[in-house]
Tab-separated table of C-alpha atoms (C1' of nucleotides) in Angstrom:
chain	number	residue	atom	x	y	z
A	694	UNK	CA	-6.692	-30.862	-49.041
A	695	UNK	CA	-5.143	-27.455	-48.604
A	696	UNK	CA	-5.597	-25.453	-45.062
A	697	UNK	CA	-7.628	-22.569	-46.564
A	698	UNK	CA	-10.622	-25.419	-47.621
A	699	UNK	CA	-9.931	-27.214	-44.694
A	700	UNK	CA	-11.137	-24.472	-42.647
A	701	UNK	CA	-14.209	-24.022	-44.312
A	702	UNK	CA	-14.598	-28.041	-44.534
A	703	UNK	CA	-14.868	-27.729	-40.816
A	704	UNK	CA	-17.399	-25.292	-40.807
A	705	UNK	CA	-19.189	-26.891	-42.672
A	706	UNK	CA	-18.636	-30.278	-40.822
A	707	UNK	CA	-19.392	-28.251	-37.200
A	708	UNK	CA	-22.794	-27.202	-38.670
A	709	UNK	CA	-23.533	-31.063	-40.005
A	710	UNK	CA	-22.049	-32.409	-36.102
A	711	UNK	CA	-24.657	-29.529	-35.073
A	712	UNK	CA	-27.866	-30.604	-37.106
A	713	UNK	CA	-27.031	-34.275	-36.113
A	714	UNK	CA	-27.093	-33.317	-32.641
A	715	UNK	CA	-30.126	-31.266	-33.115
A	716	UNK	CA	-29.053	-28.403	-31.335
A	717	UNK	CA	-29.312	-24.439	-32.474
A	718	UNK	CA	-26.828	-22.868	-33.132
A	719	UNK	CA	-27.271	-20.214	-29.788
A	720	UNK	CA	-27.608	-24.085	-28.088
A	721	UNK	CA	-24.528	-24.809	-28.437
A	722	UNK	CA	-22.705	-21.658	-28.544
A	723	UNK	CA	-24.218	-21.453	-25.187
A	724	UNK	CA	-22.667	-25.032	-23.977
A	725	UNK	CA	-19.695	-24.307	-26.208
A	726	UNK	CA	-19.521	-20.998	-23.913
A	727	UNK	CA	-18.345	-18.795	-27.091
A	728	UNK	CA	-20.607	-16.183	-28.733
A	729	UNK	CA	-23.513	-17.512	-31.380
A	730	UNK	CA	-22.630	-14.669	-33.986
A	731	UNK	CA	-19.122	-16.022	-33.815
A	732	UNK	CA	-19.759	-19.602	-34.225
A	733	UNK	CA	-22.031	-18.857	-37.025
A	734	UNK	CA	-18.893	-17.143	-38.862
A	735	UNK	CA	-16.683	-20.025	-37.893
A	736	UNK	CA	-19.071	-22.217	-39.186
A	737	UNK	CA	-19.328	-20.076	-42.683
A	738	UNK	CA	-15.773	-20.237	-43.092
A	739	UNK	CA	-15.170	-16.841	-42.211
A	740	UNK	CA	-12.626	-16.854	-39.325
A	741	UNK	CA	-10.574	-19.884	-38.476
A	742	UNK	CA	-10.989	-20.391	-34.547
A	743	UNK	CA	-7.913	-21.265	-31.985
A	744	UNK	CA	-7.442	-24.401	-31.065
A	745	UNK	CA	-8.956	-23.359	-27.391
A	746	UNK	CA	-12.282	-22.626	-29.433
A	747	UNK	CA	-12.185	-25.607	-31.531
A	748	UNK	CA	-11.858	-28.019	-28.456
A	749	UNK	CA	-14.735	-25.915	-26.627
A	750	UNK	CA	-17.028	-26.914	-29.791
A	751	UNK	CA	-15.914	-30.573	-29.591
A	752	UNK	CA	-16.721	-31.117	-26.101
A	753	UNK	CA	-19.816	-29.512	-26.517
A	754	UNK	CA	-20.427	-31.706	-29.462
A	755	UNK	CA	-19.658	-34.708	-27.178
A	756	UNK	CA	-16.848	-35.473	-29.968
A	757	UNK	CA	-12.676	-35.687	-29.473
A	758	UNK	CA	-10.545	-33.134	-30.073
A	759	UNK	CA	-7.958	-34.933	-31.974
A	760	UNK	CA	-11.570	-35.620	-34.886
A	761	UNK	CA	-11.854	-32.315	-34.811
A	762	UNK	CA	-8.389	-31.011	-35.469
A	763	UNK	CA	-8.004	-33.828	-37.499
A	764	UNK	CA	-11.260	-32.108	-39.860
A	765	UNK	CA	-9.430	-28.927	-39.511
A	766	UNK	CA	-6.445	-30.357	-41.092
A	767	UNK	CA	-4.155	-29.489	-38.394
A	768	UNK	CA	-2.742	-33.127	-37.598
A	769	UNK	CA	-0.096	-35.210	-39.184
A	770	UNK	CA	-0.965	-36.899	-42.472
A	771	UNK	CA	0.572	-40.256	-40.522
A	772	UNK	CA	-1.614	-39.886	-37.884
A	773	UNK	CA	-4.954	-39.916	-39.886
A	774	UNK	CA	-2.772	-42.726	-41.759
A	775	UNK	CA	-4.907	-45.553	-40.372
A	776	UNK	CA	-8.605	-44.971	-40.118
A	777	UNK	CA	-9.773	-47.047	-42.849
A	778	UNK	CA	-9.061	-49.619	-41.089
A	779	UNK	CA	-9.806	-47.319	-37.859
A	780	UNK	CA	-13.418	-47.905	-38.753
A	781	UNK	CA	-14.189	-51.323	-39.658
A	782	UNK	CA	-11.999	-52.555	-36.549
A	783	UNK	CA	-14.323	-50.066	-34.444
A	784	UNK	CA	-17.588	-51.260	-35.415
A	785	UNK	CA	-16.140	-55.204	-35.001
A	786	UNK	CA	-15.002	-54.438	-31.602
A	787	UNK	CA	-18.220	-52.254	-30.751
A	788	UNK	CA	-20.317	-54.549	-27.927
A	789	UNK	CA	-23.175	-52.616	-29.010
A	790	UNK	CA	-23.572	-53.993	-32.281
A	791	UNK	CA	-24.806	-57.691	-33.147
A	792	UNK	CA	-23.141	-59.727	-36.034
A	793	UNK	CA	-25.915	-58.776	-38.763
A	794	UNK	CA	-25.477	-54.678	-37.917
A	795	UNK	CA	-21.794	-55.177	-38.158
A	796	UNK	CA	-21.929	-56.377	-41.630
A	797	UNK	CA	-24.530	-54.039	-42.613
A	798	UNK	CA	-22.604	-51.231	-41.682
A	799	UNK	CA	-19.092	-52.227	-42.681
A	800	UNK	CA	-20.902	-53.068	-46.169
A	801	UNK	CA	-22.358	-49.421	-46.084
A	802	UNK	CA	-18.660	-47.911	-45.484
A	803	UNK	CA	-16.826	-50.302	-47.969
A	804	UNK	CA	-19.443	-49.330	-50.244
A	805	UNK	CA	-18.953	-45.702	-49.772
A	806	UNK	CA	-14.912	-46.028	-49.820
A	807	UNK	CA	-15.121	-48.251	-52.699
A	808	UNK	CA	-16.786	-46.823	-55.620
A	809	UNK	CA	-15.920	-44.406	-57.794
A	810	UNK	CA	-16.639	-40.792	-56.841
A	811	UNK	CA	-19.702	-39.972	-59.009
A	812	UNK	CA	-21.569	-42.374	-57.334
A	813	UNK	CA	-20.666	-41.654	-53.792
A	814	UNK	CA	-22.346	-38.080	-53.638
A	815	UNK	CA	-25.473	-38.124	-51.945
A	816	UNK	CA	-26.745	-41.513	-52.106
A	817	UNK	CA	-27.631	-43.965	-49.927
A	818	UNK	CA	-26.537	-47.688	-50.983
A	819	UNK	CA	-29.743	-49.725	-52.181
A	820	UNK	CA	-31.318	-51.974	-49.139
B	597	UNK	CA	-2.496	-28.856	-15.719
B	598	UNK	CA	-4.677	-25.499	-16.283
B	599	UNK	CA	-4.748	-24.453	-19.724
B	600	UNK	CA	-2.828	-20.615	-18.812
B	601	UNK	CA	0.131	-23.629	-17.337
B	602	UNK	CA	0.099	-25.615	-20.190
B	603	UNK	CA	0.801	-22.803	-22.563
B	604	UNK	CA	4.206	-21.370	-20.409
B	605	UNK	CA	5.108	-25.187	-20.150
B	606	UNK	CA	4.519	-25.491	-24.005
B	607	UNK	CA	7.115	-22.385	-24.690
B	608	UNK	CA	9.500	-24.388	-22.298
B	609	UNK	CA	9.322	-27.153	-24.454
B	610	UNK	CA	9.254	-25.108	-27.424
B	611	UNK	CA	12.268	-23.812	-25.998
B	612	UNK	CA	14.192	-26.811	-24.708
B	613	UNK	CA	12.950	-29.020	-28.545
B	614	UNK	CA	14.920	-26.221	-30.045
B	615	UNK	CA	18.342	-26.716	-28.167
B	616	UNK	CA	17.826	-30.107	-28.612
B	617	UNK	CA	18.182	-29.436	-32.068
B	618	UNK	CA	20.421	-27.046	-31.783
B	619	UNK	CA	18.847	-24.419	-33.961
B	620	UNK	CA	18.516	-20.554	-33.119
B	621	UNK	CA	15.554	-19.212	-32.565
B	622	UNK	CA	16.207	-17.512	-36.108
B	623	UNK	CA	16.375	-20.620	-37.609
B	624	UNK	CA	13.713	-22.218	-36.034
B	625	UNK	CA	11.094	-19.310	-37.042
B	626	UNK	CA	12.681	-19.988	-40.331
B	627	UNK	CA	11.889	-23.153	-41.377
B	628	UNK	CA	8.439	-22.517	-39.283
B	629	UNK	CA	8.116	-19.878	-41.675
B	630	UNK	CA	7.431	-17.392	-38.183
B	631	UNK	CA	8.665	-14.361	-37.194
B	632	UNK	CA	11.370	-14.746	-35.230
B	633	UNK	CA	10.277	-12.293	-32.526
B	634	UNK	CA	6.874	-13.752	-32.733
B	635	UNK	CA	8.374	-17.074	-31.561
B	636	UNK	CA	10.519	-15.762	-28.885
B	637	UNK	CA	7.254	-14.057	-27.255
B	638	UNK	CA	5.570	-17.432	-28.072
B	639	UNK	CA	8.608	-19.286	-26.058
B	640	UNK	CA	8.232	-16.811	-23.359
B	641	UNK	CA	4.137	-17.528	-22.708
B	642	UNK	CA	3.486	-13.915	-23.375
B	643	UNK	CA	1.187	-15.021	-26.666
B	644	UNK	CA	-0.922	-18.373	-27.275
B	645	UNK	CA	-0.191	-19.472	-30.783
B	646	UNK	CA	-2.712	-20.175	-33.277
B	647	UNK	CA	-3.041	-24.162	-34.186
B	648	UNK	CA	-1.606	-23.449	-37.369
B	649	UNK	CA	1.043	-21.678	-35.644
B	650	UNK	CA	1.444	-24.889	-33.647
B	651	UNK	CA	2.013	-27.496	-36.517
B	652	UNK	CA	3.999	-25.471	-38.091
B	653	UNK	CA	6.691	-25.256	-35.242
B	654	UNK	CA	6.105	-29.019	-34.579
B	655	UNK	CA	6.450	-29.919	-38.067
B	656	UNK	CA	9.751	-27.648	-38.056
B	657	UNK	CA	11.033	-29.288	-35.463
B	658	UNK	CA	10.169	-32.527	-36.576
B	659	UNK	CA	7.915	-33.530	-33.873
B	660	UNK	CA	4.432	-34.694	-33.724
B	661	UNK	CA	1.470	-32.205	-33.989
B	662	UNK	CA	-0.403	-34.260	-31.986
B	663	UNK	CA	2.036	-34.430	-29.256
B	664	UNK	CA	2.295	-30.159	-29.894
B	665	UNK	CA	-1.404	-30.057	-29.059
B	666	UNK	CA	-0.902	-32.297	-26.402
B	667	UNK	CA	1.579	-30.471	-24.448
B	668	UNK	CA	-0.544	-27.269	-24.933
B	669	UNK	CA	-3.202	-29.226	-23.466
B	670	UNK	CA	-5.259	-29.245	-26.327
B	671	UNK	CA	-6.315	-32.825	-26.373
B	672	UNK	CA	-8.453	-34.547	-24.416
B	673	UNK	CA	-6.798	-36.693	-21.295
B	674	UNK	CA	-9.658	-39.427	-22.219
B	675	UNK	CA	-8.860	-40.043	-26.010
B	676	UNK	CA	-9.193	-44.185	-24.610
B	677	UNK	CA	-12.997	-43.715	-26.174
B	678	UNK	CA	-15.969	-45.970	-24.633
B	679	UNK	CA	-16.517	-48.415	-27.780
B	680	UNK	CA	-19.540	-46.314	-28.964
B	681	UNK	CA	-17.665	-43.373	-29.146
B	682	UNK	CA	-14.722	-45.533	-31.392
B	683	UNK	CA	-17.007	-46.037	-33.943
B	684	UNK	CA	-17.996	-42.449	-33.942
B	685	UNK	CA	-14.575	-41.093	-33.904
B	686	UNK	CA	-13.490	-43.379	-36.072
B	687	UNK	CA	-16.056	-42.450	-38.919
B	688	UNK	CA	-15.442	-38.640	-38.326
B	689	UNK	CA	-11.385	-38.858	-38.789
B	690	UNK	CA	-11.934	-40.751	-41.953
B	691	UNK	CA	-10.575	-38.857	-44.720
B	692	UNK	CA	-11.886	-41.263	-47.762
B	693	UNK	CA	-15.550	-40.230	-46.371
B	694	UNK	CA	-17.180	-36.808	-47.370
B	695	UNK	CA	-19.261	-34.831	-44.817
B	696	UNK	CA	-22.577	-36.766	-45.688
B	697	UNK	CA	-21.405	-39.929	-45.750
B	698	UNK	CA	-20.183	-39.275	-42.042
B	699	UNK	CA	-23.400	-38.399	-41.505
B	700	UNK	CA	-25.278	-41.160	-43.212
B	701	UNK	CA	-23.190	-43.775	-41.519
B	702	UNK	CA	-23.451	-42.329	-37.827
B	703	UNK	CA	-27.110	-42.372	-38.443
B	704	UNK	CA	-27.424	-45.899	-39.315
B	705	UNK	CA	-24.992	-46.908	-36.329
B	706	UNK	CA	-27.355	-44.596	-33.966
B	707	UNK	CA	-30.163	-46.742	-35.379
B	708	UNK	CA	-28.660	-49.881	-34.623
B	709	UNK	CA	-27.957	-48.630	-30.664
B	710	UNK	CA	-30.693	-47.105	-29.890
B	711	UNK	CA	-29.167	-44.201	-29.949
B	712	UNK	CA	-32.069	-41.485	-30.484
B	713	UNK	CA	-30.160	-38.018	-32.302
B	714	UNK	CA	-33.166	-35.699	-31.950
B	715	UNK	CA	-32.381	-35.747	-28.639
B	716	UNK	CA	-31.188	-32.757	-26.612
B	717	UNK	CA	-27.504	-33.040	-26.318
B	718	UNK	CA	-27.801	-32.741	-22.210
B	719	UNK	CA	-30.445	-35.540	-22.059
B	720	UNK	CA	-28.333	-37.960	-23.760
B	721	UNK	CA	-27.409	-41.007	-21.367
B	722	UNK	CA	-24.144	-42.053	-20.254
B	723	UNK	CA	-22.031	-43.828	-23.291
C	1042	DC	C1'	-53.907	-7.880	-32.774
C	1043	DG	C1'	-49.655	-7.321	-29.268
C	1044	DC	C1'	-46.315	-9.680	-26.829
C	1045	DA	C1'	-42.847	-13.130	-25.784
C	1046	DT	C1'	-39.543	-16.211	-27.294
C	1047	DG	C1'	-36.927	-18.509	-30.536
C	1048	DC	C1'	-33.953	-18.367	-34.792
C	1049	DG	C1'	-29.373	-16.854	-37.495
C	1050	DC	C1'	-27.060	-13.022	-38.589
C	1051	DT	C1'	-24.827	-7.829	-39.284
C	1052	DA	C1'	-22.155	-4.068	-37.597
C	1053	DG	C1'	-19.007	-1.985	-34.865
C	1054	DG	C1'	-15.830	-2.436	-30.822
C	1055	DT	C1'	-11.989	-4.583	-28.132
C	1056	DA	C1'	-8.182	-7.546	-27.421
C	1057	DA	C1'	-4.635	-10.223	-28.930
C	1058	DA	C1'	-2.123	-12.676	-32.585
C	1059	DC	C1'	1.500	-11.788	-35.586
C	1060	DC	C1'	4.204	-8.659	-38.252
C	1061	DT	C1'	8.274	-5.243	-39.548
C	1062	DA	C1'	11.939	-2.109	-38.226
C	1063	DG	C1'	15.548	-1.785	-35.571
C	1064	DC	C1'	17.958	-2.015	-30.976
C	1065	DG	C1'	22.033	-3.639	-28.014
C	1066	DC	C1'	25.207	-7.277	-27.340
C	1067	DA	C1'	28.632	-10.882	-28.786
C	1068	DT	C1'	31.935	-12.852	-31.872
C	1069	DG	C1'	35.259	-13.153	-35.605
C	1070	DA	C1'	38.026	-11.311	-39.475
C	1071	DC	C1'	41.023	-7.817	-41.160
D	193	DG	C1'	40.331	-0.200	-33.909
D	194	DT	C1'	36.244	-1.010	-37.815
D	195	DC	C1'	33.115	-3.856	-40.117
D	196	DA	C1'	30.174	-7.852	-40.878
D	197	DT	C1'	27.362	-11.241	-39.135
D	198	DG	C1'	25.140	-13.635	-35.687
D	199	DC	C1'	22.169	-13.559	-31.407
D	200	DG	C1'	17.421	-12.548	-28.789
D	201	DC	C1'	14.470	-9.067	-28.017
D	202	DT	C1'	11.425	-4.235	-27.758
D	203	DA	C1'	8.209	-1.145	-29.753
D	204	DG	C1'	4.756	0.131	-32.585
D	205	DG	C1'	1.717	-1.186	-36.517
D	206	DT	C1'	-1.585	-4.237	-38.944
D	207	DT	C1'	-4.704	-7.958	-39.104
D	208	DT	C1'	-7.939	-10.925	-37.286
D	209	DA	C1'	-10.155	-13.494	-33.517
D	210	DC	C1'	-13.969	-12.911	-30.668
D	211	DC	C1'	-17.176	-9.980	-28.361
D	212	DT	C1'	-21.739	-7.139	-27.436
D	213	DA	C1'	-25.851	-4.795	-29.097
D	214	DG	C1'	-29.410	-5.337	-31.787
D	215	DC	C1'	-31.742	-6.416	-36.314
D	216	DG	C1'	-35.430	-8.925	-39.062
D	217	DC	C1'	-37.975	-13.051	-39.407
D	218	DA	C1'	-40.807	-16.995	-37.597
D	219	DT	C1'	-43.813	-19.124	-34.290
D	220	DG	C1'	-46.999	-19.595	-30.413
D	221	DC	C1'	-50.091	-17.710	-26.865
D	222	DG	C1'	-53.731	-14.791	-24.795
DNA sequence: CGCATGCGCTAGGTAAACCTAGCGCATGAC
DNA sequence: GTCATGCGCTAGGTTTACCTAGCGCATGCG
């Protein structure tokens, strides 16, 4: 993935983070403590924020810094090296979760990391 | 560290990384494919590179960005997530996933904890 | 209906990130 | 001595990051 669609790649994945966390976008430009017209043209792609900015947004999105760099393509390819594994050893760690969920959802992600890419797009696997 | 102290300390060790390596600062804005005056004001604290500005002097000096970011103080001091947030983190900094599949998946683990999203992001509990 | 409040966004302004041109100094070769 | 090449840096210019003021649209209330 090159840097120029990275950065709209995390526009695009601040709005989603946004949506998910049901907030407006004047929300959380407001907790974020940056302007709303500027987040919505970081979030369109059309100026790439500093890395003060982007960690203002994560924190206000309750997510790490080092994800969100990481979306913005601006850490080592070795360092992202490992979260396939990163995820199913997360969810069978994760006290939260009992035995059945942690199947379920490591079933979900192999079946999204597993099949071919037409039928990833969109579509929830069947059960 | 406050963030105006962790950007003089980061031209320090800007500074110092490069006589390690015993390059110039001509060479070093080389190969970091910089200005070379632009670095020496960098190395001097009197301008706060861009992130992309960062990895590409870490990467020139073959050192970590992540370990860039950190001495800019750029990541967070608690990256040792809470096991909810490991799942979470782990999903987002999974390259093999697209955007909605990130999504999909951190809905279905939200699901499983009782985790509500349409909540207001200041009215989630402690996790 | 008018008014208040919320939404995302445009337009123009300011500040700073980053550049190029070129300076003064140091060193080495002839 | 001159000339070439290296050094780090200043000054002014360009580009872009980020801001404020305010728009049009939607919704709810009296």
């Amino acid at each position: 993935m090159k840097n120029d669609d990275a950065w709209k790649g995390l526009g695009d994945f601040i709005r989603s983070q946004r949506e998910l966390a049901n907030l407006s976008l004047r929300q959380l430009a407001e907790v974020a403590k940056i302007s709303n017209p500027y987040l919505s043209q970081v979030e369109r792609g059309i100026y790439k924020p500093s890395a003060d900015v982007l960690k203002s947004i994560a924190n206000a999105l309750h997510i790490s810094a080092e994800s969100m760099y990481a979306q913005a393509g601006l850490l080592d390819e070795e360092t992202e090296a490992t979260p396939g594994h990163g995820v199913e050893n997360a969810v069978r760690l994760d006290p939260r979760l009992t035995t059945d969920q942690k199947e379920t959802l490591i079933r979900i992600y192999r079946g999204f990391t597993d099949r071919p890419a037409s039928r990833q797009i969109n579509s929830l696997p069947e059960g």
